[in-house]
Coordinates of C-alpha atoms and ligand atoms in Angstrom, one line a residue:
M1 CA 10.9 1.3 -21.9
K2 CA 11.9 2.6 -25.3
K3 CA 9.2 2.8 -27.9
K4 CA 9.6 -0.5 -30.1
T5 CA 8.9 1.3 -33.4
A6 CA 10.2 0.6 -36.8
R7 CA 12.6 3.4 -36.5
W8 CA 13.8 2.2 -33.2
L9 CA 14.3 -1.3 -34.6
R10 CA 16.2 0.1 -37.6
D11 CA 18.6 2.3 -35.5
A12 CA 19.1 -0.6 -33.1
Y13 CA 20.1 -3.0 -36.2
F14 CA 22.3 -0.4 -37.7
D15 CA 24.1 0.5 -34.4
F16 CA 24.7 -3.3 -33.7
F17 CA 26.1 -4.1 -37.1
K18 CA 28.0 -0.9 -37.4
K19 CA 29.8 -1.8 -34.3
R20 CA 30.8 -5.0 -36.0
G21 CA 32.4 -3.4 -38.9
H22 CA 29.3 -2.9 -41.3
R23 CA 28.7 0.1 -43.5
I24 CA 25.2 1.2 -44.2
I25 CA 23.9 1.3 -47.7
P26 CA 20.9 3.1 -48.9
S27 CA 17.5 1.5 -50.0
V28 CA 17.4 1.4 -53.8
S29 CA 14.5 2.2 -56.2
L30 CA 11.8 -0.4 -56.2
V31 CA 12.4 -0.7 -60.0
P32 CA 15.6 -2.8 -60.6
E33 CA 18.1 -0.8 -62.7
G34 CA 19.4 -2.5 -65.9
D35 CA 17.8 -5.9 -64.9
A36 CA 15.2 -7.4 -66.9
S37 CA 15.0 -10.5 -64.9
A38 CA 12.6 -9.1 -62.3
L39 CA 9.9 -6.4 -62.1
F40 CA 10.6 -5.2 -58.6
I41 CA 13.3 -5.4 -56.0
S42 CA 11.9 -8.3 -53.8
A43 CA 14.8 -8.7 -51.0
G44 CA 17.6 -6.6 -49.6
M45 CA 20.1 -8.8 -51.4
H46 CA 18.7 -8.0 -54.9
P47 CA 20.6 -4.9 -55.6
L48 CA 23.7 -6.6 -54.3
V49 CA 23.7 -9.5 -56.8
P50 CA 26.9 -8.4 -58.7
Y51 CA 28.7 -8.1 -55.3
L52 CA 27.7 -11.5 -54.2
M53 CA 29.0 -12.8 -57.4
G54 CA 32.3 -11.3 -56.7
E55 CA 32.5 -7.7 -57.9
P56 CA 34.1 -5.7 -55.2
H57 CA 31.7 -3.1 -53.3
P58 CA 33.1 0.3 -52.7
L59 CA 32.1 0.1 -49.0
G60 CA 33.9 -3.1 -48.3
K61 CA 32.8 -6.7 -47.4
R62 CA 30.2 -5.8 -44.5
L63 CA 27.1 -4.1 -45.3
A64 CA 23.7 -3.5 -43.9
S65 CA 20.5 -1.8 -45.2
V66 CA 16.8 -1.3 -44.7
Q67 CA 15.5 -2.1 -48.2
E68 CA 12.0 -1.4 -49.4
C69 CA 10.6 -4.6 -51.4
V70 CA 7.6 -5.5 -53.4
R71 CA 6.5 -9.2 -53.6
T72 CA 3.7 -10.0 -55.9
Q73 CA 3.7 -13.7 -55.9
D74 CA 1.6 -13.7 -52.6
I75 CA -0.9 -10.9 -53.7
E76 CA -3.7 -13.3 -53.2
L77 CA -2.6 -14.1 -49.6
V78 CA -2.9 -10.4 -48.7
G79 CA -5.8 -9.9 -46.3
D80 CA -4.3 -12.2 -43.4
S81 CA -2.4 -10.7 -40.6
F82 CA 1.1 -10.8 -42.1
H83 CA 1.4 -10.9 -45.8
H84 CA 2.3 -7.6 -47.4
T85 CA 3.0 -6.6 -51.1
W86 CA 5.3 -3.6 -50.1
F87 CA 7.5 -4.1 -47.0
E88 CA 10.7 -3.3 -45.5
M89 CA 13.5 -5.7 -44.9
L90 CA 16.5 -5.1 -42.7
G91 CA 19.7 -7.1 -43.7
N92 CA 23.4 -7.6 -43.1
W93 CA 25.7 -9.0 -45.6
S94 CA 29.1 -10.6 -45.8
L95 CA 30.7 -10.5 -49.1
G96 CA 33.1 -13.3 -49.0
D97 CA 34.0 -12.3 -45.3
Y98 CA 32.5 -13.9 -42.2
F99 CA 30.4 -17.0 -42.5
K100 CA 28.0 -19.2 -40.4
E101 CA 29.6 -18.9 -37.1
K102 CA 29.6 -15.1 -36.8
A103 CA 26.4 -14.6 -38.7
I104 CA 24.6 -17.0 -36.5
G105 CA 26.3 -15.7 -33.4
W106 CA 25.3 -12.2 -34.1
S107 CA 21.8 -13.1 -35.0
Y108 CA 21.4 -14.8 -31.7
E109 CA 23.0 -11.9 -29.7
F110 CA 20.8 -9.3 -31.5
L111 CA 17.5 -11.2 -30.9
T112 CA 18.3 -11.9 -27.2
K113 CA 20.4 -8.9 -26.0
V114 CA 19.1 -6.1 -28.1
L115 CA 15.6 -7.1 -28.9
Q116 CA 15.4 -9.1 -25.7
F117 CA 13.5 -12.0 -26.9
S118 CA 13.7 -14.9 -24.4
A119 CA 16.3 -17.6 -25.7
K120 CA 13.7 -20.2 -24.7
K121 CA 11.2 -18.9 -27.4
I122 CA 13.8 -19.2 -30.2
A123 CA 13.3 -22.2 -32.6
V124 CA 15.5 -22.6 -35.7
T125 CA 15.7 -24.4 -38.9
C126 CA 18.7 -25.8 -41.0
F127 CA 19.0 -27.2 -44.4
A128 CA 18.3 -31.1 -44.3
G129 CA 20.5 -31.8 -47.4
D130 CA 19.7 -33.4 -50.7
K131 CA 21.4 -34.9 -53.8
S132 CA 23.2 -31.8 -54.7
V133 CA 24.0 -30.1 -51.4
P134 CA 24.8 -31.8 -48.2
R135 CA 23.1 -31.4 -44.7
D136 CA 24.0 -28.2 -42.9
T137 CA 25.4 -29.7 -39.9
A138 CA 27.7 -26.6 -39.4
S139 CA 24.9 -24.2 -38.8
A140 CA 23.2 -26.6 -36.4
K141 CA 26.4 -27.0 -34.5
V142 CA 26.7 -23.2 -34.0
W143 CA 23.2 -23.1 -32.7
R144 CA 23.7 -25.9 -30.3
Q145 CA 26.9 -24.2 -29.0
L146 CA 24.7 -21.2 -28.3
G147 CA 22.4 -23.2 -26.2
I148 CA 19.4 -24.0 -28.5
P149 CA 18.4 -27.4 -27.5
E150 CA 18.0 -30.2 -30.1
E151 CA 14.3 -30.1 -29.9
R152 CA 14.2 -26.5 -31.2
I153 CA 16.6 -27.3 -34.1
F154 CA 14.6 -28.6 -37.1
F155 CA 16.2 -29.9 -40.3
L156 CA 14.0 -29.0 -43.3
P157 CA 14.2 -29.7 -47.0
R158 CA 15.1 -27.4 -49.9
K159 CA 11.3 -26.2 -50.1
D160 CA 11.7 -24.7 -46.6
N161 CA 15.4 -24.2 -46.2
W162 CA 16.9 -22.9 -49.5
W163 CA 16.9 -19.3 -50.6
G164 CA 17.3 -17.8 -54.0
P165 CA 18.2 -17.0 -56.7
V166 CA 16.1 -13.9 -56.8
S167 CA 15.1 -14.8 -60.6
Q168 CA 15.9 -17.8 -62.6
T169 CA 19.5 -17.8 -62.1
G170 CA 22.0 -16.1 -59.7
P171 CA 23.5 -16.5 -56.2
C172 CA 21.6 -18.7 -53.7
G173 CA 22.1 -21.2 -51.0
P174 CA 20.9 -23.1 -48.0
D175 CA 19.5 -20.9 -45.1
S176 CA 19.0 -21.1 -41.4
E177 CA 15.8 -19.4 -40.2
M178 CA 14.8 -18.1 -36.8
F179 CA 11.4 -18.2 -35.3
I180 CA 9.7 -17.0 -32.3
D181 CA 7.5 -19.6 -30.6
T182 CA 4.4 -17.8 -29.7
G183 CA 3.5 -20.3 -26.9
K184 CA 0.4 -21.5 -28.8
A185 CA -0.4 -25.3 -28.7
K186 CA 1.1 -27.4 -31.5
C187 CA -1.4 -27.8 -34.3
S188 CA -0.4 -31.6 -34.8
P189 CA 2.3 -33.9 -33.6
G190 CA 4.3 -32.7 -36.7
C191 CA 4.0 -29.1 -35.9
R192 CA 7.1 -27.3 -36.8
P193 CA 8.4 -23.8 -37.8
G194 CA 7.0 -23.0 -41.3
C195 CA 4.0 -25.2 -41.0
G196 CA 1.9 -22.0 -41.1
C197 CA -0.3 -22.6 -38.1
G198 CA 0.8 -19.4 -36.4
K199 CA 2.6 -21.2 -33.5
Y200 CA 6.0 -20.2 -34.9
I201 CA 6.6 -16.8 -36.5
E202 CA 9.6 -16.5 -38.7
I203 CA 11.6 -13.5 -37.7
W204 CA 14.9 -13.6 -39.5
N205 CA 16.7 -15.6 -42.2
N206 CA 20.4 -16.2 -42.6
V207 CA 21.2 -17.4 -46.1
F208 CA 24.7 -18.8 -46.8
M209 CA 25.2 -17.9 -50.5
E210 CA 27.9 -20.0 -51.6
F211 CA 26.2 -21.3 -54.8
E212 CA 25.2 -19.9 -58.2
K213 CA 22.4 -21.4 -60.0
R214 CA 23.2 -21.2 -63.7
A215 CA 20.7 -21.3 -66.7
D216 CA 21.5 -25.1 -67.0
G217 CA 19.6 -25.5 -63.6
K218 CA 22.7 -26.6 -61.8
F219 CA 24.4 -25.1 -58.8
Y220 CA 28.1 -24.2 -59.0
P221 CA 30.3 -23.0 -56.1
L222 CA 30.7 -19.1 -56.0
K223 CA 33.9 -17.5 -56.0
Q224 CA 33.3 -16.4 -52.5
K225 CA 31.0 -17.6 -49.6
N226 CA 28.5 -15.1 -48.6
V227 CA 25.9 -14.3 -46.0
D228 CA 22.7 -12.6 -46.9
T229 CA 20.3 -12.0 -43.9
G230 CA 16.8 -10.7 -44.1
M231 CA 14.5 -9.6 -41.2
G232 CA 11.0 -8.3 -41.9
V233 CA 10.4 -5.0 -40.3
E234 CA 6.6 -5.3 -39.9
R235 CA 6.6 -8.7 -38.3
T236 CA 9.4 -8.0 -36.0
V237 CA 7.7 -4.8 -34.7
R238 CA 4.5 -6.8 -34.2
L239 CA 6.3 -9.4 -32.1
L240 CA 8.3 -6.9 -30.1
L241 CA 4.9 -5.3 -29.1
G242 CA 3.4 -8.7 -28.4
L243 CA 0.6 -8.2 -30.9
E244 CA -1.1 -10.8 -33.0
D245 CA -1.8 -8.8 -36.2
D246 CA 0.9 -6.6 -38.1
Y247 CA -2.0 -4.2 -38.7
L248 CA -2.4 -3.4 -35.2
T249 CA 1.2 -1.8 -35.0
P250 CA 1.9 1.9 -35.5
I251 CA 3.2 0.9 -38.8
W252 CA -0.3 0.3 -40.1
Q253 CA -2.8 1.8 -37.7
P254 CA -3.2 5.2 -39.0
I255 CA -4.0 3.8 -42.5
I256 CA -6.4 1.3 -41.2
K257 CA -8.0 4.0 -38.9
T258 CA -8.4 6.3 -42.0
I259 CA -10.1 3.4 -43.9
S260 CA -12.3 2.5 -40.9
E261 CA -13.4 6.1 -40.5
L262 CA -14.2 6.4 -44.2
A263 CA -16.2 3.2 -44.0
Q264 CA -17.7 4.0 -40.8
K265 CA -17.0 0.5 -39.8
P266 CA -14.7 -0.8 -37.1
Y267 CA -11.5 -2.8 -37.8
K268 CA -13.0 -6.1 -36.6
G269 CA -14.3 -9.6 -37.6
D270 CA -15.0 -9.8 -41.5
W271 CA -14.3 -6.2 -42.0
R272 CA -10.6 -6.7 -41.2
R273 CA -9.8 -8.6 -44.6
P274 CA -11.0 -5.9 -47.0
M275 CA -9.5 -3.1 -44.8
R276 CA -6.1 -5.0 -44.7
I277 CA -6.2 -5.3 -48.5
I278 CA -7.0 -1.7 -49.2
A279 CA -4.2 -0.6 -46.6
D280 CA -1.7 -3.1 -48.3
H281 CA -2.5 -2.4 -51.9
L282 CA -2.7 1.4 -51.7
R283 CA 0.5 1.5 -49.5
A284 CA 2.4 -0.6 -52.3
A285 CA 0.7 1.7 -55.0
V286 CA 2.0 4.7 -53.4
F287 CA 5.6 3.5 -53.3
I288 CA 5.5 2.2 -56.7
I289 CA 4.1 5.5 -58.1
A290 CA 6.6 7.3 -56.1
D291 CA 9.3 5.4 -58.0
G292 CA 8.1 6.7 -61.3
I293 CA 5.6 3.9 -62.3
V294 CA 2.2 4.8 -63.7
P295 CA -0.7 2.4 -64.2
G296 CA -0.8 0.7 -67.5
N297 CA -1.1 -2.9 -69.2
K298 CA 2.6 -4.0 -69.1
E299 CA 5.1 -5.1 -66.5
Q300 CA 5.3 -2.8 -63.4
S301 CA 2.5 -0.7 -64.6
Y302 CA 0.1 -3.6 -64.8
V303 CA 1.1 -4.6 -61.2
L304 CA 0.2 -1.1 -60.2
R305 CA -3.0 -1.1 -61.9
R306 CA -4.0 -4.5 -60.4
L307 CA -3.1 -3.3 -57.0
I308 CA -5.4 -0.2 -57.4
R309 CA -8.2 -2.0 -58.9
R310 CA -8.2 -4.8 -56.3
S311 CA -8.4 -2.1 -53.6
V312 CA -11.3 -0.5 -55.5
R313 CA -13.1 -3.7 -55.4
Q314 CA -12.7 -4.0 -51.7
G315 CA -13.6 -0.5 -51.2
E316 CA -16.9 -1.2 -52.9
S317 CA -17.5 -4.0 -50.4
L318 CA -17.0 -1.7 -47.7
G319 CA -19.1 1.0 -49.3
L320 CA -16.3 3.4 -49.5
S321 CA -17.2 6.5 -51.8
V322 CA -15.4 7.6 -54.9
G323 CA -12.1 9.2 -54.1
F324 CA -11.2 7.0 -51.2
S325 CA -8.0 5.9 -52.8
R326 CA -6.6 9.5 -52.6
Q327 CA -7.6 9.8 -49.0
V328 CA -6.0 6.4 -48.0
G329 CA -2.9 7.2 -50.1
A330 CA -2.6 10.5 -48.2
A331 CA -2.7 8.6 -45.0
V332 CA 0.0 6.3 -46.3
I333 CA 2.2 9.3 -47.0
A334 CA 1.4 11.3 -43.7
N335 CA 2.4 8.1 -41.9
R336 CA 5.9 8.2 -43.3
D337 CA 7.7 8.5 -40.0
N338 CA 6.3 5.1 -39.0
Y339 CA 8.2 3.4 -41.6
A340 CA 11.8 2.1 -40.9
G341 CA 13.3 3.8 -44.0
E342 CA 13.1 7.5 -45.1
Y343 CA 11.5 8.0 -48.5
P344 CA 12.2 11.6 -49.9
E345 CA 10.4 10.6 -52.9
L346 CA 7.1 10.8 -51.0
D347 CA 7.5 14.5 -51.1
N348 CA 6.0 14.1 -54.6
L349 CA 2.4 14.0 -52.9
E350 CA 0.2 15.7 -55.4
V351 CA 1.5 13.5 -58.3
I352 CA 1.2 10.4 -56.4
L353 CA -2.4 11.1 -55.1
S354 CA -3.7 12.2 -58.6
V355 CA -2.3 9.1 -60.1
L356 CA -4.4 7.0 -57.6
E357 CA -7.4 9.2 -58.1
D358 CA -7.4 8.9 -61.9
E359 CA -7.0 5.1 -61.7
E360 CA -9.7 4.8 -59.3
Q361 CA -12.2 6.8 -61.4
R362 CA -11.2 5.1 -64.6
F363 CA -11.8 1.6 -63.0
R364 CA -15.1 2.7 -61.5
R365 CA -16.2 3.7 -65.0
T366 CA -15.1 0.3 -66.4
L367 CA -16.9 -1.5 -63.5
Q368 CA -20.1 0.2 -64.5
R369 CA -19.6 -0.7 -68.0
G370 CA -19.0 -4.3 -66.9
L371 CA -22.1 -4.5 -64.9
R372 CA -24.1 -3.3 -67.8
E373 CA -22.5 -6.0 -69.9
L374 CA -23.3 -8.7 -67.3
E375 CA -26.8 -7.6 -67.3
K376 CA -27.0 -8.1 -71.0
A377 CA -25.3 -11.4 -70.9
A378 CA -27.9 -12.5 -68.2
Q379 CA -30.7 -11.2 -70.4
K380 CA -29.4 -13.3 -73.4
L381 CA -29.3 -16.4 -71.2
I382 CA -32.9 -15.8 -69.9
D383 CA -34.1 -15.3 -73.5
A384 CA -32.4 -18.5 -74.7
K385 CA -34.1 -20.2 -71.7
K386 CA -30.7 -21.1 -70.1
T387 CA -30.0 -21.3 -66.5
M388 CA -26.2 -21.4 -66.5
M389 CA -23.5 -19.1 -67.9
S390 CA -20.7 -20.8 -69.5
G391 CA -17.2 -20.7 -67.7
K392 CA -15.7 -19.2 -70.8
E393 CA -18.1 -16.2 -70.6
A394 CA -17.7 -15.7 -66.9
F395 CA -13.9 -16.0 -67.4
F396 CA -14.2 -13.3 -70.0
L397 CA -16.1 -11.1 -67.5
Y398 CA -13.6 -11.9 -64.9
E399 CA -10.5 -11.0 -67.1
T400 CA -11.9 -7.9 -68.9
F401 CA -13.5 -6.1 -66.0
G402 CA -11.7 -7.6 -63.2
F403 CA -15.0 -9.0 -61.6
P404 CA -14.3 -11.7 -59.0
L405 CA -16.3 -14.9 -59.5
E406 CA -18.6 -14.1 -56.5
L407 CA -19.5 -10.7 -57.8
I408 CA -20.7 -12.3 -61.3
A409 CA -22.3 -15.1 -59.3
E410 CA -24.1 -12.6 -57.1
E411 CA -25.3 -10.5 -60.1
L412 CA -26.4 -13.7 -61.9
G413 CA -28.1 -15.1 -58.8
K414 CA -30.5 -12.2 -58.8
S415 CA -31.9 -13.7 -62.1
H416 CA -31.5 -17.2 -60.6
L417 CA -28.8 -18.0 -63.0
K418 CA -25.7 -20.1 -62.3
I419 CA -22.2 -20.2 -63.5
D420 CA -20.4 -23.2 -64.8
E421 CA -17.7 -23.0 -62.1
K422 CA -15.8 -26.0 -63.3
E423 CA -15.4 -24.6 -66.7
F424 CA -14.5 -21.4 -65.2
E425 CA -11.6 -22.8 -63.2
E426 CA -10.4 -24.7 -66.3
E427 CA -10.2 -21.5 -68.3
K428 CA -8.5 -19.9 -65.4
G429 CA -6.0 -22.6 -65.0
K430 CA -5.3 -22.4 -68.8
H431 CA -4.7 -18.7 -68.6
Q432 CA -2.4 -19.1 -65.6
Q433 CA -0.3 -21.7 -67.5
I434 CA 0.0 -19.2 -70.5
S435 CA 1.2 -16.3 -68.2
R436 CA 3.5 -18.5 -66.4
R437 CA 5.0 -19.5 -69.6
A438 CA 5.3 -16.0 -70.5
A439 CA 6.8 -14.9 -67.1
K440 CA 9.4 -17.7 -67.6
G441 CA 10.3 -16.3 -70.9
R442 CA 10.8 -12.9 -69.2
F443 CA 12.8 -14.3 -66.3
K444 CA 14.8 -16.6 -68.5
S445 CA 17.6 -14.1 -68.2
G446 CA 18.7 -10.7 -67.2
L447 CA 21.6 -8.9 -65.6
A448 CA 21.1 -11.2 -62.6
D449 CA 22.5 -13.9 -64.8
N450 CA 25.8 -12.2 -65.0
D451 CA 25.7 -13.7 -68.3
S452 CA 28.6 -12.3 -70.6
R453 CA 26.2 -11.0 -73.3
S454 CA 24.2 -9.0 -70.6
I455 CA 27.5 -7.6 -69.3
A456 CA 28.5 -6.6 -72.7
Y457 CA 25.0 -4.8 -73.3
H458 CA 25.5 -3.1 -69.9
T459 CA 28.9 -1.6 -71.0
A460 CA 27.2 -0.7 -74.3
T461 CA 24.5 1.2 -72.5
H462 CA 27.1 3.4 -71.0
L463 CA 28.6 4.1 -74.3
L464 CA 25.1 4.7 -75.8
Q465 CA 24.3 7.3 -73.1
A466 CA 27.4 9.2 -73.6
A467 CA 26.9 9.1 -77.4
L468 CA 23.3 10.4 -77.1
R469 CA 24.5 13.2 -74.9
Q470 CA 27.1 14.3 -77.3
I471 CA 24.7 14.2 -80.3
L472 CA 21.4 15.4 -78.7
G473 CA 22.8 17.5 -75.7
S474 CA 23.4 17.2 -72.1
H475 CA 19.6 17.2 -71.1
V476 CA 19.8 13.5 -72.1
H477 CA 19.9 11.4 -68.9
Q478 CA 18.9 7.8 -68.1
M479 CA 15.5 7.3 -67.1
G480 CA 15.5 3.5 -67.2
S481 CA 17.3 0.6 -68.4
N482 CA 16.6 -3.1 -69.2
I483 CA 19.1 -5.6 -70.3
T484 CA 18.8 -9.2 -71.6
P485 CA 21.5 -11.4 -73.3
E486 CA 19.6 -10.4 -76.5
R487 CA 19.3 -6.6 -76.5
L488 CA 19.6 -3.4 -74.5
R489 CA 16.7 -1.1 -73.9
F490 CA 17.5 2.5 -72.7
D491 CA 15.0 5.0 -71.7
F492 CA 16.3 8.7 -71.5
A493 CA 15.0 12.1 -71.3
H494 CA 14.5 13.9 -74.7
P495 CA 11.5 15.7 -76.0
R496 CA 11.1 14.2 -79.5
P497 CA 11.8 11.3 -81.7
L498 CA 15.3 10.9 -83.0
T499 CA 15.9 11.6 -86.7
A500 CA 17.3 9.0 -89.0
L501 CA 20.6 11.0 -89.1
E502 CA 20.7 11.2 -85.3
I503 CA 20.4 7.5 -84.9
K504 CA 23.0 6.8 -87.5
K505 CA 25.4 9.3 -85.7
A506 CA 24.7 7.6 -82.4
E507 CA 25.6 4.1 -83.8
E508 CA 28.7 5.4 -85.5
L509 CA 30.0 7.0 -82.3
V510 CA 29.3 4.1 -80.1
N511 CA 30.8 1.6 -82.6
Q512 CA 33.9 3.9 -83.0
Q513 CA 34.4 4.0 -79.3
I514 CA 34.1 0.2 -79.0
E515 CA 36.7 -0.3 -81.7
A516 CA 39.0 2.3 -80.0
G517 CA 39.7 -0.4 -77.4
H518 CA 39.2 1.6 -74.2
N519 CA 39.8 0.0 -70.9
V520 CA 36.9 0.1 -68.7
E521 CA 38.3 1.3 -65.3
R522 CA 36.5 1.1 -61.9
L523 CA 37.2 4.0 -59.6
V524 CA 36.0 4.1 -55.9
M525 CA 35.2 7.6 -54.6
P526 CA 32.7 9.6 -52.4
F527 CA 29.5 10.1 -54.3
N528 CA 29.7 13.9 -54.1
E529 CA 33.2 13.8 -55.7
S530 CA 31.9 11.7 -58.5
R531 CA 29.2 14.2 -59.2
K532 CA 31.8 16.7 -59.1
M533 CA 33.8 14.9 -61.7
G534 CA 30.7 14.9 -63.9
A535 CA 30.0 11.2 -63.5
L536 CA 26.2 10.4 -64.6
A537 CA 24.1 8.8 -62.0
F538 CA 20.7 7.1 -62.2
F539 CA 18.3 9.8 -60.7
R540 CA 15.9 7.3 -59.2
D541 CA 18.5 5.6 -57.0
R542 CA 20.0 6.7 -53.8
Y543 CA 23.7 6.2 -53.4
P544 CA 25.9 5.1 -50.6
E545 CA 28.6 7.7 -49.5
K546 CA 31.2 5.9 -51.6
V547 CA 30.4 4.5 -55.0
S548 CA 32.0 2.7 -58.0
V549 CA 32.4 5.0 -61.0
Y550 CA 33.0 3.3 -64.4
K551 CA 35.3 5.2 -66.7
I552 CA 35.5 4.1 -70.4
G553 CA 38.4 6.0 -72.0
D554 CA 37.7 9.8 -71.9
F555 CA 34.3 9.0 -73.3
S556 CA 32.1 7.9 -70.6
L557 CA 31.8 8.2 -66.7
E558 CA 29.0 6.7 -64.8
V559 CA 28.2 5.8 -61.2
C560 CA 27.3 2.2 -61.5
R561 CA 27.3 -1.2 -59.7
G562 CA 28.9 -3.1 -62.7
P563 CA 29.8 -5.6 -63.8
H564 CA 31.4 -4.4 -67.0
V565 CA 33.9 -5.8 -69.7
K566 CA 37.5 -5.1 -69.1
N567 CA 38.1 -3.6 -72.6
T568 CA 35.7 -2.3 -75.1
T569 CA 37.2 -4.7 -77.8
E570 CA 35.4 -7.5 -76.1
L571 CA 32.3 -6.2 -77.7
V572 CA 33.7 -6.4 -81.3
K573 CA 33.2 -10.0 -81.5
L574 CA 29.5 -9.6 -80.8
G575 CA 29.0 -7.4 -84.0
R576 CA 28.1 -3.8 -84.6
L577 CA 25.7 -2.1 -82.1
V578 CA 22.6 -1.2 -84.1
I579 CA 19.5 0.8 -82.9
V580 CA 16.7 -1.3 -83.9
K581 CA 13.7 0.6 -82.7
Q582 CA 12.7 3.8 -80.9
E583 CA 9.4 4.6 -79.2
S584 CA 8.0 7.0 -76.7
C585 CA 8.0 6.0 -73.0
G586 CA 5.9 8.9 -71.8
A587 CA 6.0 12.6 -72.0
G588 CA 9.7 13.8 -72.5
C589 CA 11.0 10.3 -72.6
R590 CA 12.4 8.2 -75.5
R591 CA 13.2 4.4 -75.5
I592 CA 15.7 2.8 -77.6
Y593 CA 16.2 -0.8 -78.4
A594 CA 19.7 -1.8 -79.6
R595 CA 21.6 -5.0 -80.4
F596 CA 24.8 -6.3 -81.7
E597 CA 24.4 -7.5 -85.4
K598 CA 27.1 -9.3 -87.3
Ligands
LIG1 N1 17.1 -13.0 -49.2 C1 16.7 -13.6 -48.0 C2 15.2 -13.3 -47.7 O1 14.7 -12.6 -48.6 C3 17.5 -13.1 -46.8 O2 17.6 -11.7 -46.9 O3 14.6 -13.7 -46.9

């Protein structure tokens, strides 16, 4: 029998869909380009948003990929057998081409013929319908025709059977999910796929993306009916191997073994949770660093810092000594052939490992300082003849030093002190609300909106890059881009701050080009040819063999997904593009904020 590895699964998936007219697209960088609406790519469809909304894709209407993803919303759940922060997702897409019948038929064929799951073990779910979108009887009909009996077709509400949008707005739709019945007993008479008891394991999701959620919260039909599917690699390999725990697959085992050896403890019982968290968090950290992020206090950098710090705390509970992050990180990289995708950015081994090492050391110093603070606070309470630390103070320690409540309780317990846990939870709740509100602000809008102002800023970003290259030199190239309907933010390689004169010149040049009324043309060509023509490309991304190149007069030529305005005069009505701020974004990197002002 062939070895059921992640690579085997990937190749089988690609072969199957290639034979059915799909072209393979490469995995993009974890950091979404030009999109401020999300911190990380969280699904295979994420980089395809413009195409799901109707932009033509250079490779046609049938695509497939294996995409690396990061999901941070479930970070607290990591530690069980199947939640992962970084994971790989296989997917196939129809961009306004085939729909339910073919998509479901192929999913069934792939599961039963290629992966050889017994048809008897497959259970499926379909959207039950609600006020705004009707019940998905069409999908259920296809399942029935394929032979899935009524008792294994479950109609579930929006909470379970609706996917997307990936941020606050964008393409979305009802989905039909496939589960493998593990044969375990039902947890209750109402036991069903998605109930979480472990009887049914989700293996694949077919989303029928025919709606767009707009900022008004309503759903509007899209120009085209799309299919977006997603199959988690880790989970599928685990099921193929008949294992009960993702971490027992070859995808994770070498990492777990390294942790187990360093800790001199077996991967068993209560040791499993901290080992899984360390393996998960450091694997995610390695891939995030490989995509150019360093630990810090904002956005992606903050997520990275949290991952490394949470892992260090778990490391302490296992008694791992200083430097373990580097060793586990090295195991993550050495294990690269066991991931489904190929990640050449992992060649940057030394940089990745030293970032991990530095952050671990920094955090261990903070922890020591925190423990001293905690001792002092305990002494103050004792001096004041108090027996309880206020929830507010405990929350401060929790926030500042990243101490979990158990750790604070344990330390205080040594002096027979307690924590006001109720007040602590209240404080935590308040804080969560604040961060949720802030996140909403962030997610309010972004390129995923396809909002017309965002599109305008996207085109302006191309003009700005071309202008900066004319004025500062051809060493200038994009290192990042982040667009909202209110402004553009552009990071580029340049060793020093821009002078007032350079800023003025750049503004003048961009506005001149806008007023010149250039058509924005989309050309489709092989990636290599686009490079030969001098088209700029974003260094972090990998590109499919054929790409879209956007040409703005003779002024700018860039490989890009779009969308863009049709003619630069469309920007005139927004005002003049003004550079409102510049700052550093690391060594050799400048960041510019610009907006249209009337
Ligand atoms: N976007 C859907 C998911 O992430 C299907 O790919 O599950």
